[in-house]
């Protein structure tokens, strides 16, 4: 059995004020091994070295705690949707560290969803589902539309487009939080009108360093319902941003 040096992981979690049990740590290690093993036959991530995965996937995912109190969210059994989750980031690390948060993972590629279901089963994660769906269709479903306390996404798309896909899932009073790199000022400015149309307002743009990476969170507060016309049909939000 491989032995991993988790000192950096532990130190950074301490900085984030996240306390993990030995069981949680083991689940992260098991997740890492599943990720690397599956990555040999399926393109899940270009990042495979343990320390890099810890920093750029695990800690990046859990950095949400900087702008959204995940301890409180867990105590209140809040609902979180991770749209365009890919290999399970940020949703799976959040679920491992805060098991009482109810997590829904959504991806448009069925192969990735099958991988996520394997992770969920292998790690014995409860209160989490992985859905093979497109945002345009899923957000029309009453079970999911405006039903989440928080929606997160690390997906690569401009903020106007991402907001159109994500905001319809957020309940009024909830938040959409977008994971971004550091240079976001122009993107935020260009997305302001779209965010207002979709019923939100920008509450915070939070910048931080993660190792040598410059990262930021764009925190959007949902103030009123999203008009039923959004999101528009597949492809339109990216070709013609609001």
Tab-separated table of N, CA and C in Angstrom, residues 30-161:
chain	number	residue	atom	x	y	z
A	30	UNK	N	-8.271	7.639	-0.930
A	30	UNK	CA	-8.960	6.679	-1.802
A	30	UNK	C	-9.480	7.352	-3.071
A	31	UNK	N	-9.981	8.579	-2.909
A	31	UNK	CA	-10.462	9.351	-4.057
A	31	UNK	C	-9.309	9.623	-5.017
A	32	UNK	N	-8.155	10.010	-4.461
A	32	UNK	CA	-6.980	10.267	-5.291
A	32	UNK	C	-6.610	9.026	-6.107
A	33	UNK	N	-6.591	7.880	-5.451
A	33	UNK	CA	-6.197	6.640	-6.141
A	33	UNK	C	-7.200	6.264	-7.240
A	34	UNK	N	-8.470	6.442	-6.966
A	34	UNK	CA	-9.504	6.186	-7.981
A	34	UNK	C	-9.346	7.119	-9.176
A	35	UNK	N	-9.057	8.381	-8.875
A	35	UNK	CA	-8.885	9.401	-9.911
A	35	UNK	C	-7.724	9.041	-10.829
A	36	UNK	N	-6.586	8.714	-10.237
A	36	UNK	CA	-5.376	8.415	-11.011
A	36	UNK	C	-5.541	7.109	-11.794
A	37	UNK	N	-6.142	6.123	-11.157
A	37	UNK	CA	-6.354	4.824	-11.808
A	37	UNK	C	-7.282	4.971	-13.025
A	38	UNK	N	-8.387	5.685	-12.832
A	38	UNK	CA	-9.368	5.858	-13.913
A	38	UNK	C	-8.827	6.770	-15.002
A	39	UNK	N	-7.975	7.697	-14.607
A	39	UNK	CA	-7.407	8.654	-15.562
A	39	UNK	C	-6.541	7.971	-16.627
A	40	UNK	N	-6.079	6.764	-16.328
A	40	UNK	CA	-5.265	6.013	-17.300
A	40	UNK	C	-6.095	5.585	-18.509
A	41	UNK	N	-7.396	5.438	-18.296
A	41	UNK	CA	-8.269	4.982	-19.396
A	41	UNK	C	-9.310	6.030	-19.808
A	42	UNK	N	-9.400	7.120	-19.046
A	42	UNK	CA	-10.375	8.171	-19.347
A	42	UNK	C	-9.764	9.520	-19.000
A	43	UNK	N	-9.945	10.492	-19.853
A	43	UNK	CA	-9.347	11.803	-19.609
A	43	UNK	C	-10.143	12.578	-18.562
A	44	UNK	N	-9.700	12.493	-17.298
A	44	UNK	CA	-10.382	13.199	-16.209
A	44	UNK	C	-9.629	14.457	-15.791
A	45	UNK	N	-8.303	14.374	-15.766
A	45	UNK	CA	-7.496	15.505	-15.313
A	45	UNK	C	-6.081	15.403	-15.877
A	46	UNK	N	-5.475	16.572	-16.120
A	46	UNK	CA	-4.069	16.602	-16.550
A	46	UNK	C	-3.154	16.612	-15.327
A	47	UNK	N	-3.753	16.779	-14.154
A	47	UNK	CA	-2.994	16.881	-12.898
A	47	UNK	C	-3.086	15.541	-12.170
A	48	UNK	N	-1.934	14.860	-11.986
A	48	UNK	CA	-1.986	13.527	-11.370
A	48	UNK	C	-1.016	13.335	-10.204
A	49	UNK	N	0.011	14.179	-10.082
A	49	UNK	CA	0.937	14.050	-8.947
A	49	UNK	C	0.187	14.366	-7.650
A	50	UNK	N	0.469	13.597	-6.604
A	50	UNK	CA	-0.306	13.710	-5.366
A	50	UNK	C	-0.357	15.151	-4.832
A	51	UNK	N	0.821	15.787	-4.663
A	51	UNK	CA	0.847	17.146	-4.101
A	51	UNK	C	0.092	18.138	-4.992
A	52	UNK	N	0.167	17.932	-6.297
A	52	UNK	CA	-0.543	18.824	-7.229
A	52	UNK	C	-2.057	18.635	-7.131
A	53	UNK	N	-2.486	17.380	-7.021
A	53	UNK	CA	-3.919	17.117	-6.875
A	53	UNK	C	-4.426	17.708	-5.563
A	54	UNK	N	-3.641	17.554	-4.505
A	54	UNK	CA	-4.014	18.123	-3.198
A	54	UNK	C	-4.222	19.630	-3.319
A	55	UNK	N	-3.253	20.303	-3.958
A	55	UNK	CA	-3.346	21.768	-4.052
A	55	UNK	C	-4.387	22.229	-5.055
A	56	UNK	N	-4.291	21.709	-6.284
A	56	UNK	CA	-5.075	22.283	-7.378
A	56	UNK	C	-6.488	21.725	-7.498
A	57	UNK	N	-6.747	20.600	-6.820
A	57	UNK	CA	-8.102	20.042	-6.841
A	57	UNK	C	-8.732	20.031	-5.446
A	58	UNK	N	-8.075	19.378	-4.484
A	58	UNK	CA	-8.685	19.240	-3.164
A	58	UNK	C	-8.769	20.583	-2.422
A	59	UNK	N	-7.616	21.246	-2.261
A	59	UNK	CA	-7.608	22.512	-1.513
A	59	UNK	C	-8.338	23.620	-2.263
A	60	UNK	N	-8.202	23.625	-3.581
A	60	UNK	CA	-8.935	24.614	-4.379
A	60	UNK	C	-10.441	24.446	-4.159
A	61	UNK	N	-10.915	23.202	-4.192
A	61	UNK	CA	-12.336	22.932	-3.977
A	61	UNK	C	-12.782	23.412	-2.595
A	62	UNK	N	-11.986	23.086	-1.575
A	62	UNK	CA	-12.361	23.401	-0.193
A	62	UNK	C	-12.161	24.873	0.161
A	63	UNK	N	-11.463	25.609	-0.704
A	63	UNK	CA	-11.288	27.049	-0.470
A	63	UNK	C	-12.615	27.801	-0.457
A	64	UNK	N	-13.668	27.163	-0.931
A	64	UNK	CA	-15.008	27.766	-0.852
A	64	UNK	C	-15.320	28.214	0.572
A	65	UNK	N	-14.753	27.507	1.554
A	65	UNK	CA	-14.976	27.832	2.972
A	65	UNK	C	-14.526	29.262	3.311
A	66	UNK	N	-13.670	29.839	2.470
A	66	UNK	CA	-13.214	31.219	2.682
A	66	UNK	C	-14.363	32.222	2.527
A	67	UNK	N	-15.316	31.891	1.645
A	67	UNK	CA	-16.385	32.858	1.348
A	67	UNK	C	-17.781	32.354	1.721
A	68	UNK	N	-17.882	31.080	2.094
A	68	UNK	CA	-19.183	30.497	2.430
A	68	UNK	C	-18.958	29.520	3.580
A	69	UNK	N	-19.626	29.729	4.693
A	69	UNK	CA	-19.400	28.944	5.909
A	69	UNK	C	-19.917	27.510	5.720
A	70	UNK	N	-19.000	26.608	5.377
A	70	UNK	CA	-19.393	25.222	5.109
A	70	UNK	C	-19.720	24.455	6.383
A	71	UNK	N	-19.146	24.867	7.529
A	71	UNK	CA	-19.516	24.254	8.809
A	71	UNK	C	-20.995	24.512	9.103
A	72	UNK	N	-21.389	25.763	8.937
A	72	UNK	CA	-22.789	26.144	9.170
A	72	UNK	C	-23.705	25.442	8.160
A	73	UNK	N	-23.259	25.393	6.906
A	73	UNK	CA	-24.039	24.733	5.851
A	73	UNK	C	-24.273	23.265	6.193
A	74	UNK	N	-23.242	22.609	6.760
A	74	UNK	CA	-23.359	21.198	7.136
A	74	UNK	C	-24.341	21.033	8.297
A	75	UNK	N	-24.221	21.902	9.297
A	75	UNK	CA	-25.127	21.811	10.460
A	75	UNK	C	-26.580	21.996	10.042
A	76	UNK	N	-26.798	22.834	9.031
A	76	UNK	CA	-28.162	23.123	8.573
A	76	UNK	C	-28.597	22.223	7.412
A	77	UNK	N	-27.751	21.220	7.083
A	77	UNK	CA	-28.041	20.271	5.989
A	77	UNK	C	-28.431	20.999	4.696
A	78	UNK	N	-27.655	22.031	4.369
A	78	UNK	CA	-27.961	22.803	3.157
A	78	UNK	C	-27.693	21.995	1.897
A	79	UNK	N	-28.280	22.472	0.795
A	79	UNK	CA	-28.167	21.782	-0.487
A	79	UNK	C	-27.196	22.523	-1.406
A	80	UNK	N	-26.325	21.752	-2.051
A	80	UNK	CA	-25.316	22.323	-2.951
A	80	UNK	C	-25.364	21.587	-4.283
A	81	UNK	N	-25.357	22.344	-5.361
A	81	UNK	CA	-25.279	21.766	-6.699
A	81	UNK	C	-23.964	22.194	-7.346
A	82	UNK	N	-23.240	21.216	-7.875
A	82	UNK	CA	-21.974	21.466	-8.564
A	82	UNK	C	-22.217	21.211	-10.047
A	83	UNK	N	-22.268	22.302	-10.817
A	83	UNK	CA	-22.608	22.198	-12.237
A	83	UNK	C	-21.337	22.099	-13.092
A	84	UNK	N	-21.320	21.111	-13.989
A	84	UNK	CA	-20.126	20.871	-14.805
A	84	UNK	C	-19.001	20.341	-13.947
A	85	UNK	N	-19.325	19.375	-13.093
A	85	UNK	CA	-18.406	18.899	-12.052
A	85	UNK	C	-17.184	18.171	-12.588
A	86	UNK	N	-17.253	17.633	-13.815
A	86	UNK	CA	-16.088	16.934	-14.376
A	86	UNK	C	-15.730	15.708	-13.558
A	87	UNK	N	-14.527	15.697	-12.987
A	87	UNK	CA	-14.065	14.570	-12.168
A	87	UNK	C	-14.516	14.680	-10.717
A	88	UNK	N	-15.441	15.620	-10.456
A	88	UNK	CA	-16.002	15.742	-9.107
A	88	UNK	C	-15.522	16.933	-8.309
A	89	UNK	N	-15.033	17.955	-9.011
A	89	UNK	CA	-14.515	19.147	-8.328
A	89	UNK	C	-15.369	20.370	-8.620
A	90	UNK	N	-15.807	21.073	-7.582
A	90	UNK	CA	-15.430	20.942	-6.166
A	90	UNK	C	-16.316	20.026	-5.322
A	91	UNK	N	-17.345	19.422	-5.907
A	91	UNK	CA	-18.374	18.754	-5.118
A	91	UNK	C	-17.922	17.610	-4.229
A	92	UNK	N	-17.075	16.705	-4.760
A	92	UNK	CA	-16.666	15.533	-3.968
A	92	UNK	C	-15.810	15.934	-2.758
A	93	UNK	N	-14.762	16.777	-2.915
A	93	UNK	CA	-14.007	17.186	-1.720
A	93	UNK	C	-14.892	17.878	-0.664
A	94	UNK	N	-15.845	18.696	-1.118
A	94	UNK	CA	-16.756	19.344	-0.163
A	94	UNK	C	-17.577	18.283	0.565
A	95	UNK	N	-18.065	17.290	-0.167
A	95	UNK	CA	-18.874	16.221	0.431
A	95	UNK	C	-18.066	15.394	1.421
A	96	UNK	N	-16.813	15.088	1.086
A	96	UNK	CA	-15.966	14.300	2.000
A	96	UNK	C	-15.730	15.068	3.300
A	97	UNK	N	-15.377	16.342	3.173
A	97	UNK	CA	-15.026	17.142	4.353
A	97	UNK	C	-16.240	17.577	5.161
A	98	UNK	N	-17.376	17.757	4.479
A	98	UNK	CA	-18.601	18.219	5.151
A	98	UNK	C	-19.759	17.291	4.762
A	99	UNK	N	-19.769	16.071	5.331
A	99	UNK	CA	-20.698	15.045	4.857
A	99	UNK	C	-22.178	15.367	5.022
A	100	UNK	N	-22.506	16.328	5.884
A	100	UNK	CA	-23.928	16.643	6.101
A	100	UNK	C	-24.500	17.634	5.087
A	101	UNK	N	-23.659	18.162	4.204
A	101	UNK	CA	-24.181	18.985	3.103
A	101	UNK	C	-24.735	18.036	2.046
A	102	UNK	N	-25.922	18.335	1.555
A	102	UNK	CA	-26.552	17.502	0.518
A	102	UNK	C	-26.021	17.955	-0.842
A	103	UNK	N	-25.348	17.075	-1.555
A	103	UNK	CA	-24.636	17.469	-2.777
A	103	UNK	C	-25.233	16.793	-4.013
A	104	UNK	N	-25.428	17.610	-5.055
A	104	UNK	CA	-25.832	17.106	-6.367
A	104	UNK	C	-24.745	17.480	-7.369
A	105	UNK	N	-24.217	16.471	-8.057
A	105	UNK	CA	-23.164	16.666	-9.054
A	105	UNK	C	-23.787	16.516	-10.438
A	106	UNK	N	-23.518	17.469	-11.320
A	106	UNK	CA	-24.112	17.413	-12.659
A	106	UNK	C	-23.020	17.535	-13.709
A	107	UNK	N	-23.052	16.602	-14.664
A	107	UNK	CA	-22.116	16.683	-15.784
A	107	UNK	C	-22.808	16.190	-17.047
A	108	UNK	N	-22.402	16.749	-18.194
A	108	UNK	CA	-23.062	16.402	-19.463
A	108	UNK	C	-22.455	15.164	-20.119
A	109	UNK	N	-21.345	14.638	-19.547
A	109	UNK	CA	-20.697	13.460	-20.124
A	109	UNK	C	-20.961	12.233	-19.244
A	110	UNK	N	-21.628	11.249	-19.803
A	110	UNK	CA	-22.055	10.089	-19.026
A	110	UNK	C	-20.884	9.287	-18.445
A	111	UNK	N	-19.768	9.216	-19.178
A	111	UNK	CA	-18.584	8.498	-18.685
A	111	UNK	C	-18.110	9.067	-17.350
A	112	UNK	N	-18.117	10.394	-17.269
A	112	UNK	CA	-17.674	11.041	-16.028
A	112	UNK	C	-18.667	10.761	-14.897
A	113	UNK	N	-19.947	10.753	-15.217
A	113	UNK	CA	-20.970	10.479	-14.199
A	113	UNK	C	-20.818	9.042	-13.687
A	114	UNK	N	-20.484	8.115	-14.573
A	114	UNK	CA	-20.245	6.729	-14.149
A	114	UNK	C	-19.050	6.661	-13.193
A	115	UNK	N	-18.003	7.437	-13.489
A	115	UNK	CA	-16.850	7.515	-12.587
A	115	UNK	C	-17.279	8.071	-11.225
A	116	UNK	N	-18.071	9.134	-11.238
A	116	UNK	CA	-18.525	9.748	-9.983
A	116	UNK	C	-19.348	8.765	-9.157
A	117	UNK	N	-20.193	8.002	-9.814
A	117	UNK	CA	-20.993	7.007	-9.090
A	117	UNK	C	-20.102	5.933	-8.465
A	118	UNK	N	-19.021	5.606	-9.156
A	118	UNK	CA	-18.058	4.644	-8.591
A	118	UNK	C	-17.377	5.235	-7.353
A	119	UNK	N	-17.026	6.518	-7.432
A	119	UNK	CA	-16.419	7.203	-6.286
A	119	UNK	C	-17.389	7.215	-5.105
A	120	UNK	N	-18.628	7.589	-5.375
A	120	UNK	CA	-19.653	7.668	-4.327
A	120	UNK	C	-19.825	6.312	-3.638
A	121	UNK	N	-19.862	5.259	-4.445
A	121	UNK	CA	-20.047	3.905	-3.901
A	121	UNK	C	-18.813	3.441	-3.126
A	122	UNK	N	-17.635	3.636	-3.720
A	122	UNK	CA	-16.392	3.174	-3.091
A	122	UNK	C	-16.124	3.890	-1.775
A	123	UNK	N	-16.409	5.185	-1.733
A	123	UNK	CA	-16.147	5.971	-0.520
A	123	UNK	C	-17.322	5.953	0.454
A	124	UNK	N	-18.387	5.233	0.097
A	124	UNK	CA	-19.603	5.156	0.939
A	124	UNK	C	-20.120	6.542	1.315
A	125	UNK	N	-20.271	7.388	0.302
A	125	UNK	CA	-20.778	8.744	0.531
A	125	UNK	C	-22.303	8.726	0.438
A	126	UNK	N	-22.957	9.221	1.480
A	126	UNK	CA	-24.420	9.316	1.467
A	126	UNK	C	-24.848	10.743	1.220
A	127	UNK	N	-26.101	10.939	0.816
A	127	UNK	CA	-26.607	12.305	0.609
A	127	UNK	C	-25.931	13.008	-0.545
A	128	UNK	N	-25.614	12.230	-1.608
A	128	UNK	CA	-25.003	12.813	-2.803
A	128	UNK	C	-25.517	12.052	-4.017
A	129	UNK	N	-25.808	12.779	-5.097
A	129	UNK	CA	-26.216	12.126	-6.342
A	129	UNK	C	-25.437	12.724	-7.501
A	130	UNK	N	-25.177	11.898	-8.494
A	130	UNK	CA	-24.488	12.343	-9.711
A	130	UNK	C	-25.452	12.183	-10.874
A	131	UNK	N	-25.675	13.269	-11.602
A	131	UNK	CA	-26.657	13.267	-12.684
A	131	UNK	C	-25.995	13.516	-14.029
A	132	UNK	N	-26.397	12.705	-15.004
A	132	UNK	CA	-25.978	12.934	-16.383
A	132	UNK	C	-27.041	13.824	-17.010
A	133	UNK	N	-26.722	15.106	-17.187
A	133	UNK	CA	-27.738	16.055	-17.684
A	133	UNK	C	-27.073	17.314	-18.195
A	134	UNK	N	-27.818	18.007	-19.042
A	134	UNK	CA	-27.419	19.344	-19.486
A	134	UNK	C	-28.187	20.357	-18.657
A	135	UNK	N	-27.536	21.458	-18.324
A	135	UNK	CA	-28.154	22.476	-17.469
A	135	UNK	C	-29.458	23.000	-18.061
A	136	UNK	N	-29.482	23.161	-19.404
A	136	UNK	CA	-30.663	23.736	-20.058
A	136	UNK	C	-31.902	22.877	-19.802
A	137	UNK	N	-31.717	21.559	-19.767
A	137	UNK	CA	-32.856	20.657	-19.564
A	137	UNK	C	-33.158	20.466	-18.082
A	138	UNK	N	-32.125	20.236	-17.286
A	138	UNK	CA	-32.330	19.960	-15.860
A	138	UNK	C	-32.983	21.130	-15.144
A	139	UNK	N	-32.636	22.351	-15.558
A	139	UNK	CA	-33.188	23.526	-14.868
A	139	UNK	C	-34.669	23.738	-15.166
A	140	UNK	N	-35.220	22.990	-16.117
A	140	UNK	CA	-36.673	23.043	-16.389
A	140	UNK	C	-37.431	22.083	-15.468
A	141	UNK	N	-36.697	21.213	-14.793
A	141	UNK	CA	-37.309	20.226	-13.902
A	141	UNK	C	-37.618	20.885	-12.555
A	142	UNK	N	-38.877	20.810	-12.144
A	142	UNK	CA	-39.311	21.479	-10.903
A	142	UNK	C	-38.553	20.995	-9.668
A	143	UNK	N	-38.080	19.750	-9.715
A	143	UNK	CA	-37.340	19.207	-8.563
A	143	UNK	C	-36.036	19.972	-8.351
A	144	UNK	N	-35.457	20.462	-9.434
A	144	UNK	CA	-34.139	21.087	-9.351
A	144	UNK	C	-34.159	22.611	-9.503
A	145	UNK	N	-35.142	23.145	-10.187
A	145	UNK	CA	-35.145	24.592	-10.436
A	145	UNK	C	-35.372	25.382	-9.141
A	146	UNK	N	-34.514	26.333	-8.898
A	146	UNK	CA	-34.577	27.225	-7.728
A	146	UNK	C	-34.771	26.438	-6.431
A	147	UNK	N	-33.952	25.382	-6.301
A	147	UNK	CA	-34.112	24.482	-5.161
A	147	UNK	C	-32.838	24.304	-4.338
A	148	UNK	N	-31.768	25.070	-4.665
A	148	UNK	CA	-30.485	24.859	-3.985
A	148	UNK	C	-30.050	26.099	-3.211
A	149	UNK	N	-29.493	25.856	-2.026
A	149	UNK	CA	-28.968	26.967	-1.215
A	149	UNK	C	-27.747	27.583	-1.876
A	150	UNK	N	-26.964	26.728	-2.511
A	150	UNK	CA	-25.745	27.215	-3.155
A	150	UNK	C	-25.463	26.393	-4.411
A	151	UNK	N	-25.079	27.083	-5.466
A	151	UNK	CA	-24.645	26.440	-6.704
A	151	UNK	C	-23.209	26.889	-6.945
A	152	UNK	N	-22.338	25.920	-7.251
A	152	UNK	CA	-20.928	26.233	-7.494
A	152	UNK	C	-20.521	25.667	-8.848
A	153	UNK	N	-19.477	26.266	-9.419
A	153	UNK	CA	-18.956	25.737	-10.678
A	153	UNK	C	-17.505	26.156	-10.867
A	154	UNK	N	-16.682	25.168	-11.245
A	154	UNK	CA	-15.297	25.451	-11.663
A	154	UNK	C	-15.201	25.367	-13.183
A	155	UNK	N	-16.339	25.246	-13.840
A	155	UNK	CA	-16.352	25.096	-15.301
A	155	UNK	C	-15.707	26.299	-15.972
A	156	UNK	N	-15.063	26.035	-17.104
A	156	UNK	CA	-14.403	27.109	-17.857
A	156	UNK	C	-15.408	27.709	-18.837
A	157	UNK	N	-15.924	28.855	-18.479
A	157	UNK	CA	-16.845	29.611	-19.347
A	157	UNK	C	-16.879	31.026	-18.805
A	158	UNK	N	-17.273	31.987	-19.647
A	158	UNK	CA	-17.325	33.355	-19.135
A	158	UNK	C	-18.484	33.480	-18.144
A	159	UNK	N	-18.396	34.478	-17.274
A	159	UNK	CA	-19.332	34.593	-16.153
A	159	UNK	C	-20.775	34.796	-16.596
A	160	UNK	N	-20.994	35.525	-17.694
A	160	UNK	CA	-22.362	35.722	-18.207
A	160	UNK	C	-22.995	34.384	-18.570
A	161	UNK	N	-22.240	33.558	-19.295
A	161	UNK	CA	-22.724	32.246	-19.721
A	161	UNK	C	-22.956	31.334	-18.518
